[in-house]
Amino acid sequence: MNLQAHADDLLRLVARTERLESFPRSGWVVCGVQGPESVAAHVYETTLIAMWLADRVEENVDTERVLRIALLHDIGETLLTDLPWPVKKFIGKDAIADGEARAVDEVLADAPQGWREAVSAYEDADTLEARIVKAADRIQMLAKSLQYRAQGRGDVQRFWEGTRNFEDYGIPLVRAVLDRLREHWDNDDWYPADYD
């Protein structure tokens, strides 16, 4: 084992991924949200939600796997940035998938075994763990849209149109959370950001 090479691999990864702290989630920019969350903030909240779901669902879940998938689910954005849905629609699903796969391969070229597979698991969504993360990603986005609306920070209506953002991935707890989010939207209310 070459410890210096492993050290360099880790530090190169840190240097590459630190830009996720400054990349804004572009879907919010398209909606007119000033100073939106970063990709890194989104990943943190998605991971928190995924861990909560993993600890609450009735099925047996590999929580470590959930955390790995959640932490890495947007790692390709280190190179691609966060492409908003309108851009993805015009570029096309196949081109986006190819670009994301190549970006993941580049960013994780020297990563430990299993890291790329975690990203692939997220894309495939064929395990309970990956479906939990997919659901957490949607829940985080919808909750953030409610926060932005409550703060008067943009027009987030488009996130609530259609059914694309309301997939429960076959998880009853996710359905309950999505239903509560919809109630908050319909009632035009959200939780205050303080603890009063």
Coordinates of C-alpha atoms in Angstrom, one line a residue:
M1 CA 0.0 0.0 0.0
N2 CA 1.4 3.4 -1.0
L3 CA 0.3 5.7 1.7
Q4 CA 1.6 8.8 0.0
A5 CA -0.4 8.0 -3.2
H6 CA -3.6 7.4 -1.1
A7 CA -3.0 10.7 0.7
D8 CA -2.6 12.5 -2.7
D9 CA -5.8 10.8 -4.0
L10 CA -7.8 12.0 -1.0
L11 CA -6.4 15.6 -1.2
R12 CA -7.1 15.8 -5.0
L13 CA -10.7 14.6 -4.3
V14 CA -11.1 17.3 -1.6
A15 CA -9.7 20.0 -4.0
R16 CA -12.1 18.9 -6.8
T17 CA -15.2 18.6 -4.7
E18 CA -14.8 21.8 -2.7
R19 CA -16.3 23.7 -5.6
L20 CA -19.7 22.1 -4.7
E21 CA -19.8 24.6 -1.8
S22 CA -20.0 27.5 -4.2
F23 CA -22.0 26.0 -7.1
P24 CA -25.6 27.1 -6.7
R25 CA -28.5 24.8 -7.3
S26 CA -29.4 26.2 -10.7
G27 CA -33.1 25.2 -10.7
W28 CA -33.5 27.9 -8.0
V29 CA -31.6 30.4 -10.0
V30 CA -34.0 29.8 -13.0
C31 CA -36.9 30.5 -10.6
G32 CA -35.4 33.8 -9.5
V33 CA -34.2 32.7 -6.1
Q34 CA -31.3 35.0 -5.0
G35 CA -28.5 33.3 -3.2
P36 CA -29.9 29.8 -3.4
E37 CA -28.5 26.8 -1.6
S38 CA -25.3 25.3 -2.9
V39 CA -24.9 21.8 -4.3
A40 CA -23.0 20.8 -1.1
A41 CA -25.8 22.1 1.1
H42 CA -28.3 20.1 -1.0
V43 CA -26.2 17.0 -0.6
Y44 CA -26.0 17.5 3.2
E45 CA -29.8 17.9 3.6
T46 CA -30.5 15.0 1.2
T47 CA -28.2 12.8 3.3
L48 CA -29.8 13.9 6.5
I49 CA -33.3 13.1 5.1
A50 CA -32.1 9.8 3.7
M51 CA -30.6 8.7 7.0
W52 CA -33.9 9.7 8.8
L53 CA -35.9 7.7 6.3
A54 CA -33.6 4.7 6.5
D55 CA -34.0 4.7 10.3
R56 CA -37.8 4.9 10.1
V57 CA -38.9 2.6 7.2
E58 CA -40.2 -0.8 8.3
E59 CA -38.0 -2.7 5.8
N60 CA -34.5 -3.9 6.6
V61 CA -32.1 -1.2 5.3
D62 CA -28.3 -1.0 5.0
T63 CA -28.0 2.5 6.4
E64 CA -24.3 2.8 5.6
R65 CA -25.1 2.1 1.9
V66 CA -27.8 4.8 2.0
L67 CA -25.3 7.3 3.4
R68 CA -22.7 6.4 0.8
I69 CA -25.2 6.8 -2.0
A70 CA -26.6 10.0 -0.6
L71 CA -23.2 11.6 -0.1
L72 CA -22.1 10.7 -3.7
H73 CA -25.4 11.2 -5.6
D74 CA -24.4 14.6 -7.1
I75 CA -20.6 14.1 -7.3
G76 CA -20.6 14.4 -11.0
E77 CA -21.7 18.0 -10.6
T78 CA -18.2 18.8 -9.5
L79 CA -17.4 18.9 -13.2
L80 CA -20.8 19.4 -14.9
T81 CA -22.3 21.9 -12.3
D82 CA -26.0 21.6 -11.5
L83 CA -27.8 21.6 -14.8
P84 CA -31.4 22.8 -14.5
W85 CA -34.2 20.7 -15.7
P86 CA -35.0 23.0 -18.8
V87 CA -31.4 22.5 -20.0
K88 CA -31.5 18.8 -19.4
K89 CA -34.7 18.6 -21.4
F90 CA -33.1 20.2 -24.4
I91 CA -29.8 18.3 -24.2
G92 CA -31.5 15.0 -23.9
K93 CA -31.5 12.1 -21.4
D94 CA -28.8 10.0 -23.2
A95 CA -26.3 12.9 -23.5
I96 CA -26.9 13.9 -19.9
A97 CA -26.4 10.3 -18.7
D98 CA -23.2 10.0 -20.7
G99 CA -21.8 13.3 -19.5
E100 CA -22.7 12.5 -15.9
A101 CA -21.0 9.0 -16.1
R102 CA -17.9 10.5 -17.6
A103 CA -17.8 13.2 -14.9
V104 CA -18.2 10.6 -12.2
D105 CA -15.4 8.5 -13.6
E106 CA -13.1 11.5 -13.8
V107 CA -13.9 12.8 -10.3
L108 CA -13.7 9.3 -8.7
A109 CA -10.8 8.0 -10.8
D110 CA -8.7 7.4 -7.7
A111 CA -11.5 6.8 -5.2
P112 CA -11.8 3.7 -3.1
Q113 CA -13.6 0.6 -4.5
G114 CA -17.3 0.9 -4.4
W115 CA -17.7 4.7 -4.7
R116 CA -18.6 4.6 -8.4
E117 CA -21.0 1.7 -7.7
A118 CA -22.8 3.9 -5.2
V119 CA -23.4 6.5 -7.8
S120 CA -24.6 3.9 -10.3
A121 CA -26.9 2.5 -7.7
Y122 CA -28.5 5.9 -7.3
E123 CA -29.0 6.2 -11.1
D124 CA -30.4 2.7 -11.4
A125 CA -32.7 3.1 -8.3
D126 CA -33.2 -0.7 -8.2
T127 CA -32.4 -1.2 -4.5
L128 CA -34.3 0.0 -1.4
E129 CA -31.3 2.0 -0.4
A130 CA -31.1 3.9 -3.7
R131 CA -34.8 4.5 -3.8
I132 CA -34.6 6.0 -0.3
V133 CA -32.0 8.4 -1.5
K134 CA -34.0 9.2 -4.7
A135 CA -37.0 10.0 -2.4
A136 CA -34.8 12.1 -0.1
D137 CA -33.6 14.1 -3.0
R138 CA -37.2 15.0 -4.0
I139 CA -38.3 15.6 -0.4
Q140 CA -35.3 18.0 0.1
M141 CA -36.2 19.9 -3.1
L142 CA -39.8 20.2 -2.2
A143 CA -39.1 21.3 1.4
K144 CA -36.6 23.9 0.1
S145 CA -39.2 25.2 -2.3
L146 CA -41.6 25.7 0.6
Q147 CA -38.9 27.5 2.5
Y148 CA -38.1 29.8 -0.4
R149 CA -41.8 30.5 -1.0
A150 CA -42.3 31.4 2.7
Q151 CA -39.3 33.7 2.5
G152 CA -40.6 35.3 -0.7
R153 CA -37.5 34.3 -2.6
G154 CA -38.7 33.4 -6.1
D155 CA -41.4 31.6 -8.1
V156 CA -41.1 27.9 -7.2
Q157 CA -44.6 26.9 -8.6
R158 CA -43.0 24.7 -11.3
F159 CA -41.7 22.2 -8.8
W160 CA -45.3 21.5 -7.7
E161 CA -46.7 20.9 -11.2
G162 CA -47.0 17.5 -12.7
T163 CA -46.2 14.2 -11.0
R164 CA -42.4 13.9 -11.6
N165 CA -41.4 15.2 -8.2
F166 CA -44.0 13.1 -6.2
E167 CA -42.7 9.6 -6.9
D168 CA -42.8 7.6 -3.6
Y169 CA -40.5 4.8 -4.9
G170 CA -42.8 2.2 -3.3
I171 CA -42.0 3.4 0.2
P172 CA -45.2 4.2 2.3
L173 CA -43.3 6.6 4.7
V174 CA -42.2 8.6 1.7
R175 CA -45.8 8.8 0.4
A176 CA -46.8 10.2 3.9
V177 CA -44.0 12.8 3.8
L178 CA -44.9 13.8 0.2
D179 CA -48.6 14.1 1.2
R180 CA -47.7 16.4 4.1
L181 CA -45.5 18.5 1.9
R182 CA -48.4 18.9 -0.5
E183 CA -50.6 20.0 2.4
H184 CA -48.1 22.6 3.3
W185 CA -48.0 23.8 -0.3
D186 CA -51.8 23.9 -0.5
N187 CA -52.1 25.7 2.9
D188 CA -49.4 28.2 1.9
D189 CA -47.5 27.6 5.2
W190 CA -44.1 26.3 6.3
Y191 CA -42.2 25.9 9.5
P192 CA -40.4 29.0 10.9
A193 CA -36.6 28.8 10.6
D194 CA -36.1 29.6 14.3
Y195 CA -36.8 27.6 17.4
D196 CA -39.5 29.8 19.0

